[in-house]
Amino acid sequence: MWCSVDPFSKKDWYDVKAPSTFNTRTVGKTLVTRTQGTKIASEGLKHRVFEVSLADLQNDEDQAYRKIKLRAEDVQGRNVLTNFWGMDFTTDKLRSLVRKWQTLIEAHVDVKTTDNYGLRMFCIGFTKRRPNQVKRTCYAQTSQIRQIRRKMREIMVREAASCDLKELVAKFIPEVIGKEIEKATSSIYPLQNVFIRKVKILKAPKFDLGKLMEVHGDYSEDVGVKVDRPADEVPAEVETELVGA
C-alpha cells in the first residue's frame, strides 16, 4: 500500500527579522524545505519578499494604512535578515482621500540614494479651501498644478539624494517629505493630505553583509546565556558497576 509522507515533516521554520528602523524586530515566521543534496535551505529563503503592515512594525494602529515590503537578504542560524524593499498604501486609504470639489495632484520621480539604491517615489496631494473661503470648490489652475508638481519632484529628489536607504525609510514613517511639500507649496495653492504613497526599488547595489549588519544595528543571534550552578548543588556521582566482579 502506497503511503504519502507529510511534506511539512521535511520543512523548517525560520524567524523573519526587520531592520532596526522599526520598533518590532520579529515580523513573523517563514517555512522552507530542509537542505537536501545540492538544494540549500538558505538559498531558498534569500530574496523572498514579505509584506507587513507598518502598524505591526511600529506598534501603532494609526499607521495601518501603510504596507512595507521587506526582502530577505541573508540567513544567520534560524533568523532571516531582511531589508526595506518598497512601500505602498492600502486601497481603502487611497479611496478615502479622493473627494469631490478638490483637485488631485500626483507626481513621481526616479531618485538615487547615497548608498546607490535606485528608487521610484510616487507622491499624492489634494487642494484645500483657504481659510475664510466662501466658495465651495477649491480647484487649482493647470499652471498651478504644474508648479506644484515641479516642487514635489524637487523636494523628493533633494530628500532622497542626500541620505542612504536607512535614513530615507526613517523619513517615510513620520511622513517628513509630505509635510515639507505641504509647506513649500502653500504659496502656490494650499494642499492637504500630502503623502509619499508608493516607493518602488528599481535597482539595488551588490549585496554587502557589513551594510546589512549596520541596518540591523544591535542584532545578535539569541543563543541563550550561561547559567552558573549553585554552589550547594553537587553533581550526582555515577555508580560504576563492575562487571564480572
CSV table of C-alpha atoms in Angstrom, one decimal:
chain,number,residue,atom,x,y,z
A,1,MET,CA,0.0,0.0,0.0
A,2,TRP,CA,1.4,3.4,-1.0
A,3,CYS,CA,1.9,5.8,2.0
A,4,SER,CA,2.2,9.5,1.4
A,5,VAL,CA,4.8,11.5,3.5
A,6,ASP,CA,3.6,14.7,5.1
A,7,PRO,CA,5.5,17.5,3.2
A,8,PHE,CA,5.7,19.6,6.3
A,9,SER,CA,8.0,17.0,8.0
A,10,LYS,CA,10.7,18.0,5.6
A,11,LYS,CA,10.4,21.7,6.3
A,12,ASP,CA,11.9,24.1,8.9
A,13,TRP,CA,10.6,27.4,10.4
A,14,TYR,CA,12.7,30.5,10.3
A,15,ASP,CA,12.2,33.8,12.1
A,16,VAL,CA,11.9,36.9,9.9
A,17,LYS,CA,13.8,39.9,11.3
A,18,ALA,CA,13.0,43.5,10.3
A,19,PRO,CA,15.7,46.3,10.2
A,20,SER,CA,16.4,48.4,13.3
A,21,THR,CA,14.5,51.4,11.8
A,22,PHE,CA,11.3,49.7,13.0
A,23,ASN,CA,10.2,49.1,16.7
A,24,THR,CA,9.1,45.5,16.3
A,25,ARG,CA,12.0,43.4,15.0
A,26,THR,CA,10.5,40.0,14.7
A,27,VAL,CA,8.0,40.1,11.8
A,28,GLY,CA,6.9,36.5,11.8
A,29,LYS,CA,8.0,33.1,10.6
A,30,THR,CA,8.6,31.6,7.2
A,31,LEU,CA,8.8,28.0,6.0
A,32,VAL,CA,11.5,26.3,3.8
A,33,THR,CA,12.4,22.8,2.8
A,34,ARG,CA,15.5,21.5,4.7
A,35,THR,CA,18.9,21.3,3.0
A,36,GLN,CA,18.9,18.2,0.8
A,37,GLY,CA,21.8,17.4,-1.5
A,38,THR,CA,22.6,20.5,-3.6
A,39,LYS,CA,19.4,22.3,-2.7
A,40,ILE,CA,20.4,24.5,0.2
A,41,ALA,CA,17.7,25.9,2.5
A,42,SER,CA,19.2,29.4,2.9
A,43,GLU,CA,19.3,29.8,-0.9
A,44,GLY,CA,15.6,29.1,-1.0
A,45,LEU,CA,14.9,31.8,1.6
A,46,LYS,CA,17.1,34.6,0.1
A,47,HIS,CA,15.2,37.2,-1.9
A,48,ARG,CA,11.8,36.3,-0.6
A,49,VAL,CA,9.6,39.4,-0.2
A,50,PHE,CA,7.4,39.8,2.9
A,51,GLU,CA,4.6,42.4,3.0
A,52,VAL,CA,4.0,43.7,6.5
A,53,SER,CA,1.7,46.4,7.8
A,54,LEU,CA,3.5,49.4,9.4
A,55,ALA,CA,1.1,49.2,12.3
A,56,ASP,CA,2.6,45.9,13.3
A,57,LEU,CA,6.2,47.1,12.8
A,58,GLN,CA,5.7,50.3,14.8
A,59,ASN,CA,3.1,49.0,17.4
A,60,ASP,CA,0.9,52.0,16.2
A,61,GLU,CA,-2.6,51.3,14.9
A,62,ASP,CA,-2.7,54.8,13.2
A,63,GLN,CA,-0.1,53.6,10.7
A,64,ALA,CA,-2.2,50.7,9.5
A,65,TYR,CA,-2.7,52.2,6.0
A,66,ARG,CA,1.0,51.7,5.1
A,67,LYS,CA,2.3,48.4,3.8
A,68,ILE,CA,6.0,47.8,3.9
A,69,LYS,CA,7.8,45.3,1.8
A,70,LEU,CA,10.9,43.6,3.3
A,71,ARG,CA,13.2,41.4,1.2
A,72,ALA,CA,15.3,38.5,2.8
A,73,GLU,CA,18.9,39.3,2.2
A,74,ASP,CA,20.8,36.9,4.5
A,75,VAL,CA,20.2,33.9,6.7
A,76,GLN,CA,22.0,33.5,10.1
A,77,GLY,CA,21.2,30.5,12.1
A,78,ARG,CA,17.4,30.4,12.3
A,79,ASN,CA,17.0,34.1,11.5
A,80,VAL,CA,16.3,35.7,8.2
A,81,LEU,CA,17.6,39.2,8.0
A,82,THR,CA,15.6,41.5,5.8
A,83,ASN,CA,15.9,45.0,4.3
A,84,PHE,CA,13.5,47.6,3.0
A,85,TRP,CA,12.1,46.7,-0.4
A,86,GLY,CA,9.2,49.1,-1.0
A,87,MET,CA,6.2,50.8,0.4
A,88,ASP,CA,2.6,51.1,-0.6
A,89,PHE,CA,-0.8,52.4,0.7
A,90,THR,CA,-3.8,50.3,1.3
A,91,THR,CA,-6.6,50.7,-1.3
A,92,ASP,CA,-9.2,51.8,1.3
A,93,LYS,CA,-6.9,54.7,2.5
A,94,LEU,CA,-6.4,56.0,-1.0
A,95,ARG,CA,-10.1,55.8,-1.8
A,96,SER,CA,-11.0,57.7,1.4
A,97,LEU,CA,-8.7,60.6,0.4
A,98,VAL,CA,-10.3,61.2,-3.0
A,99,ARG,CA,-13.3,63.5,-2.7
A,100,LYS,CA,-15.4,65.9,-4.8
A,101,TRP,CA,-14.8,69.7,-5.2
A,102,GLN,CA,-11.0,69.4,-4.9
A,103,THR,CA,-8.0,68.8,-7.3
A,104,LEU,CA,-5.9,65.6,-7.0
A,105,ILE,CA,-2.2,66.2,-7.8
A,106,GLU,CA,0.2,63.4,-8.4
A,107,ALA,CA,4.0,63.3,-9.2
A,108,HIS,CA,6.6,60.6,-9.5
A,109,VAL,CA,10.4,60.7,-9.8
A,110,ASP,CA,13.3,58.3,-10.0
A,111,VAL,CA,16.0,59.0,-7.4
A,112,LYS,CA,19.3,57.5,-6.2
A,113,THR,CA,20.3,57.3,-2.6
A,114,THR,CA,23.9,57.9,-1.3
A,115,ASP,CA,24.3,54.1,-1.0
A,116,ASN,CA,23.3,53.5,-4.7
A,117,TYR,CA,19.7,52.3,-4.3
A,118,GLY,CA,17.6,53.3,-7.3
A,119,LEU,CA,14.1,54.2,-6.2
A,120,ARG,CA,10.9,55.4,-7.8
A,121,MET,CA,8.8,57.6,-5.5
A,122,PHE,CA,5.2,58.5,-6.0
A,123,CYS,CA,3.6,61.5,-4.3
A,124,ILE,CA,-0.1,62.4,-3.9
A,125,GLY,CA,-1.7,65.6,-2.7
A,126,PHE,CA,-5.1,67.4,-2.7
A,127,THR,CA,-6.0,71.0,-2.8
A,128,LYS,CA,-7.9,72.5,0.2
A,129,ARG,CA,-10.0,75.5,0.8
A,130,ARG,CA,-8.3,78.7,2.0
A,131,PRO,CA,-9.2,80.0,5.5
A,132,ASN,CA,-12.5,82.0,5.4
A,133,GLN,CA,-13.2,80.9,1.8
A,134,VAL,CA,-16.9,81.1,0.8
A,135,LYS,CA,-16.7,79.2,-2.5
A,136,ARG,CA,-17.5,75.5,-2.1
A,137,THR,CA,-14.9,74.3,-4.6
A,138,CYS,CA,-11.1,74.5,-4.5
A,139,TYR,CA,-9.8,73.7,-7.9
A,140,ALA,CA,-6.3,74.6,-8.9
A,141,GLN,CA,-5.4,76.0,-12.3
A,142,THR,CA,-3.4,73.9,-14.7
A,143,SER,CA,-0.4,76.3,-14.4
A,144,GLN,CA,-0.6,76.0,-10.5
A,145,ILE,CA,-0.8,72.2,-10.8
A,146,ARG,CA,2.4,72.2,-13.0
A,147,GLN,CA,4.2,74.4,-10.4
A,148,ILE,CA,3.1,72.1,-7.5
A,149,ARG,CA,4.2,69.0,-9.4
A,150,ARG,CA,7.6,70.6,-10.1
A,151,LYS,CA,8.0,71.4,-6.4
A,152,MET,CA,7.0,67.9,-5.4
A,153,ARG,CA,9.7,66.4,-7.7
A,154,GLU,CA,12.4,68.8,-6.4
A,155,ILE,CA,11.7,68.0,-2.8
A,156,MET,CA,11.6,64.2,-3.4
A,157,VAL,CA,14.9,64.3,-5.2
A,158,ARG,CA,16.5,66.6,-2.6
A,159,GLU,CA,15.4,64.5,0.4
A,160,ALA,CA,16.3,61.1,-1.2
A,161,ALA,CA,19.6,62.0,-2.8
A,162,SER,CA,21.0,63.5,0.4
A,163,CYS,CA,20.8,60.3,2.6
A,164,ASP,CA,21.1,56.5,2.5
A,165,LEU,CA,18.2,54.0,2.3
A,166,LYS,CA,18.0,53.5,6.1
A,167,GLU,CA,17.7,57.3,6.7
A,168,LEU,CA,15.2,57.6,3.9
A,169,VAL,CA,12.9,54.9,5.4
A,170,ALA,CA,13.1,56.8,8.7
A,171,LYS,CA,11.7,59.8,6.8
A,172,PHE,CA,8.8,57.8,5.3
A,173,ILE,CA,7.5,56.7,8.7
A,174,PRO,CA,6.6,60.1,10.2
A,175,GLU,CA,5.8,61.5,6.6
A,176,VAL,CA,8.5,64.2,6.8
A,177,ILE,CA,8.6,64.6,3.0
A,178,GLY,CA,4.8,65.1,2.7
A,179,LYS,CA,4.9,67.9,5.4
A,180,GLU,CA,7.8,69.5,3.6
A,181,ILE,CA,5.9,69.6,0.3
A,182,GLU,CA,2.8,71.0,2.0
A,183,LYS,CA,4.9,73.8,3.5
A,184,ALA,CA,6.7,74.6,0.2
A,185,THR,CA,3.6,74.7,-2.0
A,186,SER,CA,1.4,76.7,0.4
A,187,SER,CA,2.3,79.9,-1.5
A,188,ILE,CA,1.1,78.4,-4.9
A,189,TYR,CA,-2.1,76.7,-3.6
A,190,PRO,CA,-2.8,75.3,-0.1
A,191,LEU,CA,-2.6,71.5,0.0
A,192,GLN,CA,-3.8,68.8,2.4
A,193,ASN,CA,-3.2,65.0,2.7
A,194,VAL,CA,0.2,65.1,1.0
A,195,PHE,CA,1.8,61.6,1.2
A,196,ILE,CA,4.6,59.6,-0.4
A,197,ARG,CA,2.0,57.0,-1.4
A,198,LYS,CA,4.3,54.4,-3.0
A,199,VAL,CA,8.0,53.6,-3.2
A,200,LYS,CA,9.5,51.0,-5.6
A,201,ILE,CA,13.1,49.8,-5.6
A,202,LEU,CA,14.3,49.7,-9.2
A,203,LYS,CA,18.0,48.9,-8.6
A,204,ALA,CA,19.8,47.6,-5.5
A,205,PRO,CA,23.6,47.6,-5.1
A,206,LYS,CA,25.6,44.4,-4.8
A,207,PHE,CA,24.9,42.5,-1.5
A,208,ASP,CA,27.2,43.7,1.3
A,209,LEU,CA,27.0,41.9,4.6
A,210,GLY,CA,28.6,44.7,6.5
A,211,LYS,CA,25.9,47.2,5.3
A,212,LEU,CA,23.1,44.7,6.2
A,213,MET,CA,24.5,44.3,9.8
A,214,GLU,CA,24.6,48.1,10.0
A,215,VAL,CA,20.9,48.3,9.1
A,216,HIS,CA,20.1,45.6,11.7
A,217,GLY,CA,22.1,47.6,14.3
A,218,ASP,CA,22.1,45.7,17.6
A,219,TYR,CA,21.2,42.4,16.0
A,220,SER,CA,22.7,39.4,17.8
A,221,GLU,CA,21.7,35.8,17.5
A,222,ASP,CA,19.8,34.5,20.5
A,223,VAL,CA,21.9,31.7,21.8
A,224,GLY,CA,20.9,31.8,25.4
A,225,VAL,CA,23.0,32.8,28.5
A,226,LYS,CA,25.4,30.8,30.6
A,227,VAL,CA,23.9,29.8,33.9
A,228,ASP,CA,26.1,29.2,36.9
A,229,ARG,CA,25.4,26.2,39.0
A,230,PRO,CA,24.6,27.0,42.7
A,231,ALA,CA,27.5,26.2,45.0
A,232,ASP,CA,25.4,23.9,47.2
A,233,GLU,CA,24.4,21.7,44.2
A,234,VAL,CA,26.8,18.8,43.9
A,235,PRO,CA,26.7,16.7,40.8
A,236,ALA,CA,25.4,13.2,41.5
A,237,GLU,CA,28.1,10.6,41.4
A,238,VAL,CA,27.6,7.9,38.9
A,239,GLU,CA,27.9,4.5,40.5
A,240,THR,CA,30.2,2.3,38.4
A,241,GLU,CA,29.2,-1.3,38.3
A,242,LEU,CA,32.0,-3.8,38.0
A,243,VAL,CA,31.0,-6.5,35.5
A,244,GLY,CA,32.1,-10.0,36.5
A,245,ALA,CA,33.4,-9.0,39.9
